[in-house]
Coordinates of C-alpha atoms and ligand atoms in Angstrom, one line a residue:
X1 CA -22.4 -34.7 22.5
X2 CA -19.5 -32.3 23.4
X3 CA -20.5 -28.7 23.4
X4 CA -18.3 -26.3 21.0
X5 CA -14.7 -25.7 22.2
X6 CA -14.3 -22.0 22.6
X7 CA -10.9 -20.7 22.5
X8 CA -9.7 -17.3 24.3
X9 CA -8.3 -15.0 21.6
X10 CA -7.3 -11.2 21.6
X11 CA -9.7 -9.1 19.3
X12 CA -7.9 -7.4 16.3
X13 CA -11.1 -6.3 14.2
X14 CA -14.6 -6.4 16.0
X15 CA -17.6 -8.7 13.9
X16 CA -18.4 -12.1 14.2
X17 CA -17.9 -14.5 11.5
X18 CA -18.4 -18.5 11.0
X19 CA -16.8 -20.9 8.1
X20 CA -15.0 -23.7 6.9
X21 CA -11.3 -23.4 7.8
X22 CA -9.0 -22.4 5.8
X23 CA -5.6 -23.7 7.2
X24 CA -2.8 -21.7 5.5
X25 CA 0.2 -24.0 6.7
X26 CA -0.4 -27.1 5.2
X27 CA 2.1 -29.8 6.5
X28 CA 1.9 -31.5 2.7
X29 CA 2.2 -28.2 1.2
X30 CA 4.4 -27.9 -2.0
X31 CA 7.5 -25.5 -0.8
X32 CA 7.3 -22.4 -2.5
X33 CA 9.5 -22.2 -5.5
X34 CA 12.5 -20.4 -5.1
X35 CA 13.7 -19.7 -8.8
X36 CA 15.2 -16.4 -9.0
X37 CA 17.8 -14.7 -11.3
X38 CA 18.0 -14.9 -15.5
X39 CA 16.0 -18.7 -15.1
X40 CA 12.8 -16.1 -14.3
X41 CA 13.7 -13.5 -16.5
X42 CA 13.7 -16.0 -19.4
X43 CA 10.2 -18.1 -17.8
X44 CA 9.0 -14.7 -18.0
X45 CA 9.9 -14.0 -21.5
X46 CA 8.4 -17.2 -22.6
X47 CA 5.1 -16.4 -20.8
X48 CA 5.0 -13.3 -22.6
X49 CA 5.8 -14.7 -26.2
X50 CA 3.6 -17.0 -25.2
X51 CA 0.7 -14.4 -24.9
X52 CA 1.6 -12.6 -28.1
X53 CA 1.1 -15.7 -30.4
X54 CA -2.4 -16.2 -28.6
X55 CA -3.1 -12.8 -29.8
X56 CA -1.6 -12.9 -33.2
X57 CA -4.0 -15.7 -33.6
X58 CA -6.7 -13.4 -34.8
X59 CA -5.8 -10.5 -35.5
X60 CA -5.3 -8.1 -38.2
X61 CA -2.5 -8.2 -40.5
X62 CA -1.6 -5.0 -39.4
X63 CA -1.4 -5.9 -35.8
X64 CA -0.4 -8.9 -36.1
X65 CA 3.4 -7.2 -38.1
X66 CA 3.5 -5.2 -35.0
X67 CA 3.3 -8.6 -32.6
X68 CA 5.8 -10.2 -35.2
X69 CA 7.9 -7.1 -34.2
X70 CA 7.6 -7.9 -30.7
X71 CA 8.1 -11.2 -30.4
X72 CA 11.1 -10.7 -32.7
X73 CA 12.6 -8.8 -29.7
X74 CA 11.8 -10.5 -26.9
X75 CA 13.9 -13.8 -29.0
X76 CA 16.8 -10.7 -29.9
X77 CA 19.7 -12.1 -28.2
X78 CA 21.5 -8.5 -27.9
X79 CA 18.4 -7.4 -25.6
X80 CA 19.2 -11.1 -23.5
X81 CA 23.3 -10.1 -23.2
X82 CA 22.5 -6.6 -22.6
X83 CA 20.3 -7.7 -19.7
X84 CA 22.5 -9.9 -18.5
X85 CA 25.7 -8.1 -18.7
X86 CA 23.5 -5.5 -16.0
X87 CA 23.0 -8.6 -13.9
X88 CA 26.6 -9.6 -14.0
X89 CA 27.3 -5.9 -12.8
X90 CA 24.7 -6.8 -9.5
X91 CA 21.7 -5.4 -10.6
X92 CA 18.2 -7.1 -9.0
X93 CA 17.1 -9.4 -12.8
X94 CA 13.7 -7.1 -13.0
X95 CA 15.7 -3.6 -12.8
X96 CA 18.4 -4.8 -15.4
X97 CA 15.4 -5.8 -17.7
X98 CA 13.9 -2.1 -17.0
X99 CA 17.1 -0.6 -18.0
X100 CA 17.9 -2.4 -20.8
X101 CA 14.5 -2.1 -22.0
X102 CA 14.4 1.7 -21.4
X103 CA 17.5 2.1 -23.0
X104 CA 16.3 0.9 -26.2
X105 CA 13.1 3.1 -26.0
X106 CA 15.1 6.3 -25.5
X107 CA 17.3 5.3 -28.7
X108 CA 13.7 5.1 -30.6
X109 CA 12.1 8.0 -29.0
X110 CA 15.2 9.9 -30.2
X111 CA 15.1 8.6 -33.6
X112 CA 15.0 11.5 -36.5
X113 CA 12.0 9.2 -38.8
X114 CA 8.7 8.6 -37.5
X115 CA 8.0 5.4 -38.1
X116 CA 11.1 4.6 -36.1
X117 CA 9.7 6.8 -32.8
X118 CA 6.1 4.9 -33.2
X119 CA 8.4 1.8 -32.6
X120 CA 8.7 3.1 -29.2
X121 CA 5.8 2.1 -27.4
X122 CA 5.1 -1.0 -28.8
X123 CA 8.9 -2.0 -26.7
X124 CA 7.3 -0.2 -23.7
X125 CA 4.4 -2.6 -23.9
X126 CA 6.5 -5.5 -24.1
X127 CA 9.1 -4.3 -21.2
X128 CA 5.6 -3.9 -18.8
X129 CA 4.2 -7.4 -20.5
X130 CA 7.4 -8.9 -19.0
X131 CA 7.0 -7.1 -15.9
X132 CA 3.7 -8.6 -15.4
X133 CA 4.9 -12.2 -15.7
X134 CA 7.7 -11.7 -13.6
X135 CA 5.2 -10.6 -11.2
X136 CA 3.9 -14.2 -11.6
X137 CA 0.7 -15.3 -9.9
X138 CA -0.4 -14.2 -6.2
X139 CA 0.1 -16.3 -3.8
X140 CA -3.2 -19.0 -3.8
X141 CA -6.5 -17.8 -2.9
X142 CA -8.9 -19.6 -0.6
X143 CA -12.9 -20.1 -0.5
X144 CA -14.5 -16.9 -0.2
X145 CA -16.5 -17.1 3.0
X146 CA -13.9 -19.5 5.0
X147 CA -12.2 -18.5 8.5
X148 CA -8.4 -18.2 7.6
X149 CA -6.8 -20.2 9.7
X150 CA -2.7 -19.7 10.1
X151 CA 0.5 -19.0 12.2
X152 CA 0.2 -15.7 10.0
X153 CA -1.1 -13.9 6.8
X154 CA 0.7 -11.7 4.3
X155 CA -1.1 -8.5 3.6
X156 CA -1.2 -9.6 -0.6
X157 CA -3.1 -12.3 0.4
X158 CA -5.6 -10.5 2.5
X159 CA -5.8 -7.9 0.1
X160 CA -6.2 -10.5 -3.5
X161 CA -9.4 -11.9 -1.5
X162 CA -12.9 -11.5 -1.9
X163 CA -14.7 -10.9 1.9
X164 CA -17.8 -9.8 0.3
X165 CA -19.0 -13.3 1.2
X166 CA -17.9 -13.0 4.8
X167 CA -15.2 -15.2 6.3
X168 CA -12.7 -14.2 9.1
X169 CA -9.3 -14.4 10.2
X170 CA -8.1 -16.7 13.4
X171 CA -4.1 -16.4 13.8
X172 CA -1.9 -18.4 16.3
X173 CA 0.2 -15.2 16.8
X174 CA -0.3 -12.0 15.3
X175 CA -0.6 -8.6 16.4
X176 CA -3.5 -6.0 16.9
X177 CA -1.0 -3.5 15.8
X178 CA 0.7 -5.8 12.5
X179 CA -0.8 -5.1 8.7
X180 CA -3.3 -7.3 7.9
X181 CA -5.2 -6.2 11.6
X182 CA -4.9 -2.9 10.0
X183 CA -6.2 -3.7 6.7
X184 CA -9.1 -6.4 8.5
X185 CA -10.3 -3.3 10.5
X186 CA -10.5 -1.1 7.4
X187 CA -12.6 -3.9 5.5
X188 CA -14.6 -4.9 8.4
X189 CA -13.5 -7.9 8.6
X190 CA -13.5 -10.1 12.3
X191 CA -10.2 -11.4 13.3
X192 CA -8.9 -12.6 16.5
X193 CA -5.0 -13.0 17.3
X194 CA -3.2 -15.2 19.8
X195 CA -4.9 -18.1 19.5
X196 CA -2.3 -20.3 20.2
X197 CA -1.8 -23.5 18.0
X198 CA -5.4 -25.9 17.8
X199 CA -5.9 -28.5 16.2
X200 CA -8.4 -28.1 13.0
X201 CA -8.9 -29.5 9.8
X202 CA -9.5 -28.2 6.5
X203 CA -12.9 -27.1 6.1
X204 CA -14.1 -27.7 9.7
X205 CA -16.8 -25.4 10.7
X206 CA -15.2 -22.5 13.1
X207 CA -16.2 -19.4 14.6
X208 CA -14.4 -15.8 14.9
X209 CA -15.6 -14.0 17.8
X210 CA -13.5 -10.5 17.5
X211 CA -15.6 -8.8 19.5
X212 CA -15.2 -10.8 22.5
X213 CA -11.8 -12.5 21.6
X214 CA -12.8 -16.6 20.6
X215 CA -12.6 -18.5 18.5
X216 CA -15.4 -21.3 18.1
X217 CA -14.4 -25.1 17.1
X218 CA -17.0 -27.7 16.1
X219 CA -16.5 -30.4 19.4
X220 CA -17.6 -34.2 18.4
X221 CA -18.6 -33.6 15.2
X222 CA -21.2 -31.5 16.4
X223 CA -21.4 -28.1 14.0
X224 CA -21.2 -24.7 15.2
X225 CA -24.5 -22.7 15.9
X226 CA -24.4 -19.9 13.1
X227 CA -23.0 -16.9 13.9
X228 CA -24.6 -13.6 12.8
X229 CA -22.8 -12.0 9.7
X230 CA -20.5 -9.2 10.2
X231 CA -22.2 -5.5 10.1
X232 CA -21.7 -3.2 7.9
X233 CA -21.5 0.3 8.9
X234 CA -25.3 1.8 8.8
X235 CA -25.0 5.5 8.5
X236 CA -26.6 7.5 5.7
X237 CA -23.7 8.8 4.5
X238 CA -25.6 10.3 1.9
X239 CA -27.0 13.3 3.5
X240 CA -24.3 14.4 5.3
X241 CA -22.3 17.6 4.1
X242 CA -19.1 17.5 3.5
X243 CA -18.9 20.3 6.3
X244 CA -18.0 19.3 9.9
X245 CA -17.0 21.5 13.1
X246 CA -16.7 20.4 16.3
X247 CA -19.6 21.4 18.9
X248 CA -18.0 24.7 19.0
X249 CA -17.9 25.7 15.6
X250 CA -14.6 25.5 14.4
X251 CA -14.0 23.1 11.4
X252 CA -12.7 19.7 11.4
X253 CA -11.3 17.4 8.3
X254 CA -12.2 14.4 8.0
X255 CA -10.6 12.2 5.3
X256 CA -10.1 8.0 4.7
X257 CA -6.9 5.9 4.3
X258 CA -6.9 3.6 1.8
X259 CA -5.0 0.6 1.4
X260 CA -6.1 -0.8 -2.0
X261 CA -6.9 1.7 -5.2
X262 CA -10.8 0.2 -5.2
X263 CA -11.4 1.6 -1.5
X264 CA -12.0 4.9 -3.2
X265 CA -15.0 4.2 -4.0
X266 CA -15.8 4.6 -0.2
X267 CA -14.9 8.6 -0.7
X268 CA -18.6 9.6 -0.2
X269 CA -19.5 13.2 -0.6
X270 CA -19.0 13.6 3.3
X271 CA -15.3 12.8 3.1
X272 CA -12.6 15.6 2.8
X273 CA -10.6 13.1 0.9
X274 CA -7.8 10.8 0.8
X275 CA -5.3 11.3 3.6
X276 CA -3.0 8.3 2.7
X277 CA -3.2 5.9 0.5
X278 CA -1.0 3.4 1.7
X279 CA 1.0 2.6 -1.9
X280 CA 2.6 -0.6 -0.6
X281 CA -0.5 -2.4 -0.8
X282 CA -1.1 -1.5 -4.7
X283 CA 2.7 -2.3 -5.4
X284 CA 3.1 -6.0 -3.9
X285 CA 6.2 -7.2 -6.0
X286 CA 9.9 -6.0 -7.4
X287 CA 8.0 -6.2 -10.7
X288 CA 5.9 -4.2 -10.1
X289 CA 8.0 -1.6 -7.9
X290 CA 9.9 -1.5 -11.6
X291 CA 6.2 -1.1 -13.6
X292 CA 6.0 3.0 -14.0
X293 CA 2.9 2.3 -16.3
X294 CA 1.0 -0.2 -13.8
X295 CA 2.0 2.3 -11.2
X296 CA 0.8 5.4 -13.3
X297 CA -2.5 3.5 -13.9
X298 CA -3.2 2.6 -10.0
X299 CA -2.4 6.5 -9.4
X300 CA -4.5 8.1 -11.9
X301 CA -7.8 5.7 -11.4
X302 CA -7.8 7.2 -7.4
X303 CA -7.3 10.8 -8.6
X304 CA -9.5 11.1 -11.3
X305 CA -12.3 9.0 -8.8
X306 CA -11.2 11.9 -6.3
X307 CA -12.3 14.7 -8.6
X308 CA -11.3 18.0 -6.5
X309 CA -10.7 16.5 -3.4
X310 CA -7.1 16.4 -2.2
X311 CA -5.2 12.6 -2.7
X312 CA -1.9 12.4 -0.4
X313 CA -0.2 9.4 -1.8
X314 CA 2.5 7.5 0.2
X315 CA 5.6 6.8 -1.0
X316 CA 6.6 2.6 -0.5
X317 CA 6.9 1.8 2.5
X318 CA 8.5 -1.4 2.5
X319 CA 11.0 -3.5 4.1
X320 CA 10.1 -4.6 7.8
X321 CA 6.8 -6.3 7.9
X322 CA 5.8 -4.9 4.6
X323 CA 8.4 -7.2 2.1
X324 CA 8.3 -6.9 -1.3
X325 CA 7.8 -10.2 -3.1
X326 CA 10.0 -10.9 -6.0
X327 CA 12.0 -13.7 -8.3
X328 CA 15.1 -12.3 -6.5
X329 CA 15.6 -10.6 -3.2
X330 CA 17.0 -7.7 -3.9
X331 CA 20.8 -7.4 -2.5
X332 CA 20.6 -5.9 0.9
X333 CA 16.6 -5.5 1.2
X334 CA 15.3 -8.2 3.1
X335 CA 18.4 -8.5 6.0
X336 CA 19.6 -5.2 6.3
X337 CA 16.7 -4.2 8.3
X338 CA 15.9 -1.2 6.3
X339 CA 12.2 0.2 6.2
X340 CA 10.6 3.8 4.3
X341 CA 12.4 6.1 2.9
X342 CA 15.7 5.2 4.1
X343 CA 15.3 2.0 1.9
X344 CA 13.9 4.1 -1.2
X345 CA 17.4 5.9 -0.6
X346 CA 18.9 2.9 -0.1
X347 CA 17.5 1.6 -3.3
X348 CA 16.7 4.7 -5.8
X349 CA 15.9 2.8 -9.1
X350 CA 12.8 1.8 -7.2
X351 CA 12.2 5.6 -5.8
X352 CA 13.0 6.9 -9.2
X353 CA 9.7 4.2 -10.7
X354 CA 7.8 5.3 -8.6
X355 CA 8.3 9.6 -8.4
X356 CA 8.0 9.4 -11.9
X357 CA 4.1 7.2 -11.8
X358 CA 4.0 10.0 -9.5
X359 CA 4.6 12.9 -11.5
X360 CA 3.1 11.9 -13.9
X361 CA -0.4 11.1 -12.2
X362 CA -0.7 14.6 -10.8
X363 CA -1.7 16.0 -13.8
X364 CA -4.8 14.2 -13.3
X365 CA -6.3 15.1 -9.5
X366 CA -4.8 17.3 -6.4
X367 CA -1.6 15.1 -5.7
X368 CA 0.5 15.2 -2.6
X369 CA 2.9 13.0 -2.0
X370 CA 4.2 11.3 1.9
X371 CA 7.3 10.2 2.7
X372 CA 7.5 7.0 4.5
X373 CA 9.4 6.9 8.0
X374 CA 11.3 10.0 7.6
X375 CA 14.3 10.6 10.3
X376 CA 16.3 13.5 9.5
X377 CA 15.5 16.5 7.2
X378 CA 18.3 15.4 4.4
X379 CA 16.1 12.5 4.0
X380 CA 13.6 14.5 2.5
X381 CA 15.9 16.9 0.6
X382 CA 17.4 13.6 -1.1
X383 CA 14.0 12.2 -1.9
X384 CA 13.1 16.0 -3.7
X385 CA 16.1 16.4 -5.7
X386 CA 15.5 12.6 -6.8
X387 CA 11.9 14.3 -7.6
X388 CA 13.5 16.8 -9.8
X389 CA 16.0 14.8 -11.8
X390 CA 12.8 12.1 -12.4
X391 CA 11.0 15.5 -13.7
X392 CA 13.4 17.0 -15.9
X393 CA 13.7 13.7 -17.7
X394 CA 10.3 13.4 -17.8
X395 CA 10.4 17.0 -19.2
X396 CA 12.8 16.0 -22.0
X397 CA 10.4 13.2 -23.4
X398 CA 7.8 16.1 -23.4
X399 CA 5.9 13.3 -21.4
X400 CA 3.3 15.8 -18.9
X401 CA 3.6 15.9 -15.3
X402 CA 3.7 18.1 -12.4
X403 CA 5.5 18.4 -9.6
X404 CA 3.3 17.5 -6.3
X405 CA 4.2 18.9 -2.9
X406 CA 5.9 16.6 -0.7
X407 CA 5.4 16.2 2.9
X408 CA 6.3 13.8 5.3
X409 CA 4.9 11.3 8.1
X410 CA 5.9 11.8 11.7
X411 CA 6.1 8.3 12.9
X412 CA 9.7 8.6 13.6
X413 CA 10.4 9.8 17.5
X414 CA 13.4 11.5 16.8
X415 CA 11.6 13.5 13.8
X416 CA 8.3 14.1 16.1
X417 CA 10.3 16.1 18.4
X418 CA 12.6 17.9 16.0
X419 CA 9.7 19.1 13.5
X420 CA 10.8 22.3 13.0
X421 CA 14.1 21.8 11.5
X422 CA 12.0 20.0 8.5
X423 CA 11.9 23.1 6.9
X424 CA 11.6 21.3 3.5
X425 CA 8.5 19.4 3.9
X426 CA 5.2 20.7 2.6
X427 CA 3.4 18.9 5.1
X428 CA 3.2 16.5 8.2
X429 CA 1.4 13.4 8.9
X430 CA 0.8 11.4 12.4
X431 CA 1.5 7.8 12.1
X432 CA 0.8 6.8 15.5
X433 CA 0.9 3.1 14.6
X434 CA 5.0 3.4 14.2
X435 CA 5.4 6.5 16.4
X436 CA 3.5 4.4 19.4
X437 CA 6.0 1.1 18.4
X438 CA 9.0 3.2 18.6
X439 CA 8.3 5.2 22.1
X440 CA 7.6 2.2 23.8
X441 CA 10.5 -0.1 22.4
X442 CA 7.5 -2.4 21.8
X443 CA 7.9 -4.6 18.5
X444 CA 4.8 -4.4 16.1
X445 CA 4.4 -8.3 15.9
X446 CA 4.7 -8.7 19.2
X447 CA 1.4 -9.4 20.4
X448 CA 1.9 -7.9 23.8
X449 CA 2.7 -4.7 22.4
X450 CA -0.5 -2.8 24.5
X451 CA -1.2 1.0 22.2
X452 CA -3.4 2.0 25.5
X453 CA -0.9 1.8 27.7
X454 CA 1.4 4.3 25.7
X455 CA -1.2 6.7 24.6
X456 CA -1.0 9.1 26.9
X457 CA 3.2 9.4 26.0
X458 CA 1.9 9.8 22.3
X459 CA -0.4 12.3 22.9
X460 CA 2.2 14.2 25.1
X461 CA 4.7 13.9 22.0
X462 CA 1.9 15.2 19.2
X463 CA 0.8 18.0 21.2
X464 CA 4.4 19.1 21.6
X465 CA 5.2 18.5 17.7
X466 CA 2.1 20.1 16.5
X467 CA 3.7 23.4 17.8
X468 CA 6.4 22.9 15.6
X469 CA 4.5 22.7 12.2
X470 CA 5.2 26.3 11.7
X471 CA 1.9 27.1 10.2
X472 CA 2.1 23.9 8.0
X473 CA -1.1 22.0 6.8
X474 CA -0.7 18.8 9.8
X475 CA -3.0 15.9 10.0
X476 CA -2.5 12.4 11.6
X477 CA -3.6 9.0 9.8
X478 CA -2.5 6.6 12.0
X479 CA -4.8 4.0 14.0
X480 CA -5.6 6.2 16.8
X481 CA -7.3 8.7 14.8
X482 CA -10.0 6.1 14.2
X483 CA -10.5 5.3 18.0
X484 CA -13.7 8.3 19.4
X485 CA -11.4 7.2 22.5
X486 CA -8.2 9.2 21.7
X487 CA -10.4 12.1 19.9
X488 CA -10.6 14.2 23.1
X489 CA -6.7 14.3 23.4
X490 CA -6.1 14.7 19.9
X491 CA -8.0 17.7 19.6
X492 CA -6.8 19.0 23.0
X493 CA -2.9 18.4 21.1
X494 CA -4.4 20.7 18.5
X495 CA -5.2 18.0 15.6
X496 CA -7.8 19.5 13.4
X497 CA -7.4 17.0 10.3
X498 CA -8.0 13.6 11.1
X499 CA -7.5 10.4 8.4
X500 CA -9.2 7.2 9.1
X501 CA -10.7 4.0 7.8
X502 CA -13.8 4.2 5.9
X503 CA -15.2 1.8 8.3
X504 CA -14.3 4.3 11.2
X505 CA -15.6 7.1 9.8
X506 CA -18.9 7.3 11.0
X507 CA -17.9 6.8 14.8
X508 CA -15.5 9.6 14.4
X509 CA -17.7 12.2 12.8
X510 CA -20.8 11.8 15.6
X511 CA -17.7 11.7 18.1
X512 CA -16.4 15.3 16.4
X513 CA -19.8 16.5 16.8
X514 CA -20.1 16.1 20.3
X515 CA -16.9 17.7 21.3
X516 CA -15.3 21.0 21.3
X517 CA -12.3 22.1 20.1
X518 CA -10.3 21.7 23.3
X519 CA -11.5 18.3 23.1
X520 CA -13.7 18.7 26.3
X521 CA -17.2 17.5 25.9
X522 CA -20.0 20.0 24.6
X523 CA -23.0 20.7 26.8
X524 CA -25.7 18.2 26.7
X525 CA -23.5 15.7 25.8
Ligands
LIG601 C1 1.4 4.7 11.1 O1 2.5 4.2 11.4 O2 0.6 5.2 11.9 C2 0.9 4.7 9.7 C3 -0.2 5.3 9.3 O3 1.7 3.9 8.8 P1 1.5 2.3 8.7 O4 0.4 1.9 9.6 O5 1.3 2.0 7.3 O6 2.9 1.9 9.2
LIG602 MG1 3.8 3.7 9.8

């Protein structure tokens, strides 16, 4: 019988991992539907009328007047025209809804009787019960414990599945540098890229070697030998203090990243706390972008679960890789090209959602909040004023918030080098991941985009920018923080804040240990 066919790969999250395959391009595959415009709006108003009869069904006379009242609305035909007088005038179906929905909660919220105010929120929970439909399902999970098998792999998708029961990821193309790596090394996860097209039917036994680079396939029918599950990450994380300091004394941070609200509850008593929180991950769809509540509600779970400890919070950071999924593409979003912040300033009703989530969720931890691929200082003195209109509406509604300090990521060449004319950014962050894509004119799908081979011109440009800070707090959260290979030069550049996956943690803080400050290593060592 024919001995296993082992495939050469390229490693994009170390563990080993054996399953059925899942193949994610199925040649019979329904195409996806492409409804869009008013047609959603109004499958999503059904949904949601839907939903409230269920619950009328019941309830108590008292609730069930105040679900008459909705449903009453959502069938009022002035709230339809309204909405779709805004579409006529170009806006995106889900921001039209927002703002004729909003408008008719500031009438109430201004009205002089009581019982006309308390009308209020029961419209706000029908504007966010639409929102949710129009979100519509995620895209279709697959077994937990199978080896995702595909061309490619949206980050939703990797982030709506349970890998508790192992699995692994095997992609044709791919990049070590692209999302979902990013996310499958956070969440220990094996993957292998660059497989090349095989051959493989659903549910065939195959193997993910990404420590090595393979992948396995069952050869004559014969079955795979059982590869040993993925490790976790062993260290007592219990007893350490939350105090670190390199081998000569002087004291390093050392927070996570976190790509999905429930990885807080990796922030152990060792960690400093959250030094991005990548919010793109959280906020997968136009409907949601438009869901302040939903948004509010992701927000305030990490803060309050981060106590004292310091939570930076990125602003989106979509358009290139990272597309938001919607009914509709929003008019010039997907071709234009546009990525971070100049998109959120591009498209400000989603920026204006979002800072207001975001004022209002500081009220509950120690906020900051990052701006996404920032360029040129105005950039961020747009995004602030935008802060401070969102605030003193917010203020009017007497709704609390606060306003957090804003800082920015350096992932951006031409802002790495020009640092100190950002004299309006409370902080910096390192994103290495776009800052090493951008010095070497190297694309971040392409698979032989090689981060080693520009490291050293990356730790060049940090160790010059890090003297532009001007006294500011500066940390860097991209990949290479998480690599013990890069922390010598990091700490020689003058880094003293590192953010990292909670599955890198542990390497990083023995690394930290057994280095000083210069980055040179300590004695004994
Ligand atoms: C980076 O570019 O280094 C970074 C942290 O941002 P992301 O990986 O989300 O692009
Ligand atoms: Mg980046």
């Amino acid at each position: 019988m024919a001995a296993p066919l082992r495939l050469t790969a390229k490693s994009a999250s170390p563990g080993i991992a054996s399953g059925p395959a899942f193949l994610a391009e199925r040649p019979d595959a329904p195409a996806p539907s492409t409804a869009g415009g008013y047609g959603a709006l109004e499958k999503a108003i059904d949904i949601s009328i839907g939903e409230l009869e269920r619950l009328a069904d019941g309830a108590d006379a008292e609730s069930r007047d105040i679900i008459d009242f909705q449903i009453e609305v959502l069938r009022d035909p002035t709230i339809a025209e309204a909405t779709g007088a805004r579409m006529e005038a170009d806006e995106n179906v889900v921001f039209a809804w927002v703002a004729t929905l909003d408008a008719y909660i500031g009438e109430l919220e201004a009205a002089d009787e009581e019982q006309m105010r308390a009308r209020a929120v029961d419209i706000l929970d029908i504007k966010n019960r639409v929102l949710g439909a129009l979100a519509g399902t995620p895209i279709a999970d697959f077994p937990p414990g199978s080896i995702f098998v595909g061309k490619d792999m949206e980050p939703s998708r990797f982030l709506a599945h349970d890998w508790s029961k192992g699995g692994g990821i095997a992609l044709f193309a791919g990049s070590t540098a692209g999302h979902v790596a990013l996310l499958a090394r956070a969440k220990s996860v094996p993957m292998v890229i660059g497989t090349g097209r095989f051959s493989a039917a659903d549910g065939d036994p195959v193997g993910v070697d990404g420590d090595a680079g393979a992948v396995v396939l069952k050869a004559g029918g014969m079955l795979i030998p059982p590869l040993a599950p993925a490790q976790a990450p062993t260290a007592d994380t219990q007893n350490e203090s939350s105090e670190l300091r390199t081998a000569d004394g002087v004291p390093i941070l050392l927070s996570i990243n976190i790509n999905d609200p429930a990885e807080i509850d990796a922030l152990d008593p060792a960690t400093a706390g959250v030094g991005l929180m990548r919010s793109e991950f959280s906020i997968t769809s136009v409907a949601d972008a438009a869901n302040e509540e939903r948004q509010l509600a992701i927000y305030r779970r990490v803060l309050e679960q981060a106590g004292d400890r310091p939570v930076t919070i990125r602003m989106l950071d979509i358009g290139g890789d990272k597309p938001l999924a919607g009914p509709e593409d929003l008019p010039g979003l997907s071709a234009s090209g546009l990525r971070g912040i100049r998109l959120l300033l591009a498209r400000p009703e989603i920026a204006r959602v979002q800072a207001r989530a975001l004022l209002r969720a500081a009220v509950f931890g120690r906020l900051s909040v990052m701006l996404p691929m920032v360029t040129f200082p105005d950039e961020i003195d747009r995004m602030r004023e935008l802060f401070r209109e969102e605030a003193e509406k917010l203020g009017r509604r007497s709704l609390l918030h606060r306003m957090p300090p804003i800082g920015m990521m350096v992932e951006v060449p031409a802002a790495a080098l020009m640092l100190d004319t950002f004299g309006s950014a409370a902080f910096f962050s390192f994103g290495t991941n776009d800052l090493t894509q951008y010095l070497a004119a190297s694309s971040r799908d392409d698979i032989d985009a090689d981060a080693g081979n520009a490291a050293p011109a990356v730790l060049r440009l940090l160790a010059q920018a890090v003297k532009l800070t001007a006294g500011k707090p500066v940390s860097i959260c991209g990949d290479m923080a998480g690599n013990p290979h890069y922390l010598p030069g990091l700490l020689a550049a003058g880094l003293r804040h590192f953010s990292v996956a909670p599955a890198r943690r542990p390497a990083i803080r023995s690394a930290i240990i057994g280095l000083n400050a210069d980055g040179t290593k300590a004695a004994g060592e």
